[in-house]
């Protein structure tokens, strides 16, 4: 059985924030791991957002090594 996304901390708040930013035509930056599953999950998210908001302003930021989070991207962001 898969874990319900509703069990994740702050998932509802994150979803509402994403929706508000997209509705205001704000820019969304998708961080992506440089491995296959990281690129795949970022691509799925990109395609999902573009289906709902075709004019969405999206960008990828790709980790250069095997790391998680935003620590290597925060200065650029």
Coordinates of N, CA and C in Angstrom, one line a residue:
X1 N 0.8 -1.2 0.0 CA 0.0 0.0 0.0 C 0.9 1.2 0.0
X2 N 0.5 2.2 -0.8 CA 1.3 3.5 -0.9 C 0.9 4.4 0.3
X3 N 1.8 5.2 0.7 CA 1.5 6.2 1.7 C 0.7 7.3 1.2
X4 N -0.3 7.7 1.9 CA -1.1 8.8 1.4 C -0.3 10.1 1.5
X5 N -0.4 10.9 0.4 CA 0.3 12.2 0.4 C -0.2 13.1 1.5
X6 N -1.4 12.9 2.0 CA -2.0 13.7 3.0 C -1.3 13.5 4.4
X7 N -0.5 12.4 4.5 CA 0.2 12.1 5.7 C 1.5 12.9 5.8
X8 N 1.9 13.6 4.7 CA 3.2 14.3 4.7 C 3.0 15.7 5.4
X9 N 4.0 16.1 6.2 CA 3.9 17.4 6.9 C 3.7 18.5 5.9
X10 N 2.8 19.4 6.2 CA 2.6 20.6 5.4 C 2.3 20.4 3.9
X11 N 1.8 19.3 3.5 CA 1.5 19.0 2.1 C 0.4 19.9 1.6
X12 N -0.6 20.1 2.5 CA -1.8 20.9 2.1 C -1.3 22.4 1.9
X13 N -0.5 22.9 2.8 CA 0.0 24.3 2.7 C 0.8 24.4 1.5
X14 N 1.7 23.4 1.2 CA 2.5 23.5 0.0 C 1.7 23.5 -1.3
X15 N 0.7 22.7 -1.3 CA -0.2 22.6 -2.5 C -0.9 23.9 -2.7
X16 N -1.4 24.5 -1.6 CA -2.1 25.8 -1.7 C -1.1 26.9 -2.2
X17 N 0.1 26.9 -1.7 CA 1.1 27.9 -2.1 C 1.4 27.7 -3.6
X18 N 1.6 26.5 -4.1 CA 1.9 26.3 -5.5 C 0.7 26.8 -6.3
X19 N -0.5 26.5 -5.9 CA -1.6 26.9 -6.7 C -1.7 28.5 -6.8
X20 N -1.5 29.1 -5.6 CA -1.5 30.6 -5.6 C -0.5 31.2 -6.5
X21 N 0.7 30.7 -6.4 CA 1.8 31.2 -7.3 C 1.5 31.0 -8.8
X22 N 1.0 29.8 -9.1 CA 0.6 29.6 -10.5 C -0.5 30.5 -11.0
X23 N -1.5 30.7 -10.1 CA -2.6 31.5 -10.5 C -2.2 33.0 -10.7
X24 N -1.1 33.4 -10.0 CA -0.6 34.8 -10.2 C 0.5 34.9 -11.2
X25 N 0.7 33.8 -12.0 CA 1.7 33.7 -13.0 C 3.1 33.9 -12.4
X26 N 3.3 33.5 -11.2 CA 4.7 33.5 -10.6 C 5.6 32.5 -11.2
X27 N 6.9 32.6 -10.9 CA 7.8 31.7 -11.5 C 8.0 30.5 -10.5
X28 N 8.1 29.3 -11.0 CA 8.3 28.1 -10.3 C 9.6 27.5 -10.7
X29 N 10.5 27.2 -9.7 CA 11.7 26.6 -10.0 C 11.7 25.1 -9.5
X30 N 11.9 24.2 -10.3 CA 11.9 22.8 -10.0 C 13.3 22.3 -9.8
X31 N 13.7 22.0 -8.5 CA 15.1 21.4 -8.3 C 15.0 19.9 -8.7
X32 N 16.0 19.4 -9.4 CA 16.1 18.1 -9.9 C 17.4 17.4 -9.6
X33 N 17.4 16.2 -9.1 CA 18.6 15.4 -8.9 C 19.1 15.1 -10.3
X34 N 20.4 14.9 -10.4 CA 20.9 14.6 -11.8 C 20.9 13.1 -12.1
X35 N 20.2 12.3 -11.3 CA 20.0 10.9 -11.7 C 18.7 10.7 -12.4
X36 N 18.5 9.4 -12.8 CA 17.3 9.2 -13.6 C 16.0 9.4 -12.9
X37 N 15.9 9.0 -11.6 CA 14.6 9.2 -10.9 C 14.4 10.7 -10.6
X38 N 15.5 11.4 -10.3 CA 15.3 12.8 -10.1 C 14.9 13.6 -11.3
X39 N 15.4 13.3 -12.5 CA 15.0 13.9 -13.7 C 13.6 13.5 -14.1
X40 N 13.3 12.2 -13.8 CA 11.9 11.8 -14.2 C 10.9 12.4 -13.3
X41 N 11.1 12.5 -12.0 CA 10.1 13.1 -11.1 C 9.9 14.6 -11.4
X42 N 11.0 15.3 -11.7 CA 10.9 16.7 -12.1 C 10.2 16.9 -13.4
X43 N 10.4 16.0 -14.4 CA 9.7 16.0 -15.6 C 8.2 15.8 -15.5
X44 N 7.9 14.8 -14.6 CA 6.5 14.5 -14.4 C 5.8 15.8 -13.8
X45 N 6.5 16.4 -12.8 CA 5.9 17.6 -12.2 C 5.7 18.7 -13.2
X46 N 6.7 18.9 -14.1 CA 6.7 19.9 -15.1 C 5.5 19.7 -16.0
X47 N 5.3 18.4 -16.5 CA 4.2 18.1 -17.4 C 2.9 18.3 -16.7
X48 N 2.8 17.9 -15.5 CA 1.5 18.1 -14.7 C 1.1 19.6 -14.6
X49 N 2.1 20.4 -14.2 CA 1.8 21.8 -14.1 C 1.5 22.4 -15.4
X50 N 2.2 22.1 -16.5 CA 1.9 22.7 -17.8 C 0.5 22.2 -18.3
X51 N 0.1 21.1 -17.9 CA -1.3 20.6 -18.3 C -2.3 21.5 -17.7
X52 N -2.1 21.8 -16.4 CA -3.1 22.6 -15.7 C -3.0 24.1 -16.0
X53 N -1.7 24.5 -16.1 CA -1.4 26.0 -16.3 C -0.4 26.1 -17.5
X54 N -0.9 26.1 -18.7 CA -0.1 26.0 -19.9 C 0.9 27.2 -20.0
X55 N 0.5 28.4 -19.4 CA 1.3 29.6 -19.5 C 2.3 29.7 -18.3
X56 N 2.4 28.6 -17.5 CA 3.2 28.7 -16.3 C 4.7 29.0 -16.6
X57 N 5.3 29.8 -15.8 CA 6.7 30.1 -16.0 C 7.5 29.1 -15.1
X58 N 8.1 28.1 -15.7 CA 8.8 27.0 -15.1 C 10.3 27.0 -15.5
X59 N 11.1 26.6 -14.5 CA 12.5 26.4 -14.8 C 13.0 25.2 -14.0
X60 N 14.1 24.6 -14.5 CA 14.8 23.5 -13.8 C 16.0 24.0 -13.2
X61 N 16.4 23.6 -12.0 CA 17.7 23.7 -11.5 C 18.2 22.3 -11.1
X62 N 19.3 21.9 -11.8 CA 19.7 20.5 -11.7 C 20.9 20.4 -10.7
X63 N 20.8 19.6 -9.7 CA 22.0 19.3 -8.8 C 23.1 18.7 -9.7
X64 N 24.3 19.1 -9.3 CA 25.5 18.6 -10.1 C 26.1 17.4 -9.5
X65 N 25.7 17.0 -8.3 CA 26.2 15.8 -7.6 C 25.0 15.1 -6.9
X66 N 25.3 14.0 -6.3 CA 24.2 13.3 -5.6 C 24.0 14.0 -4.2
X67 N 23.0 14.9 -4.2 CA 22.7 15.6 -2.9 C 21.2 15.8 -2.9
X68 N 20.7 16.2 -1.8 CA 19.3 16.5 -1.6 C 19.0 17.9 -1.0
X69 N 17.9 18.4 -1.2 CA 17.6 19.7 -0.7 C 18.0 20.8 -1.6
X70 N 18.1 22.0 -1.0 CA 18.4 23.2 -1.8 C 19.8 23.8 -1.5
X71 N 20.5 23.1 -0.6 CA 21.8 23.8 -0.1 C 22.7 24.2 -1.2
X72 N 22.8 23.4 -2.3 CA 23.8 23.8 -3.4 C 23.2 24.8 -4.3
X73 N 21.9 25.0 -4.3 CA 21.2 25.9 -5.2 C 20.7 27.2 -4.6
X74 N 20.8 27.3 -3.2 CA 20.2 28.5 -2.6 C 20.8 29.8 -3.0
X75 N 22.1 29.9 -3.2 CA 22.7 31.1 -3.6 C 22.3 31.6 -5.0
X76 N 22.1 30.6 -5.9 CA 21.6 30.9 -7.2 C 20.1 31.3 -7.2
X77 N 19.4 30.7 -6.3 CA 17.9 31.1 -6.2 C 17.7 32.4 -5.6

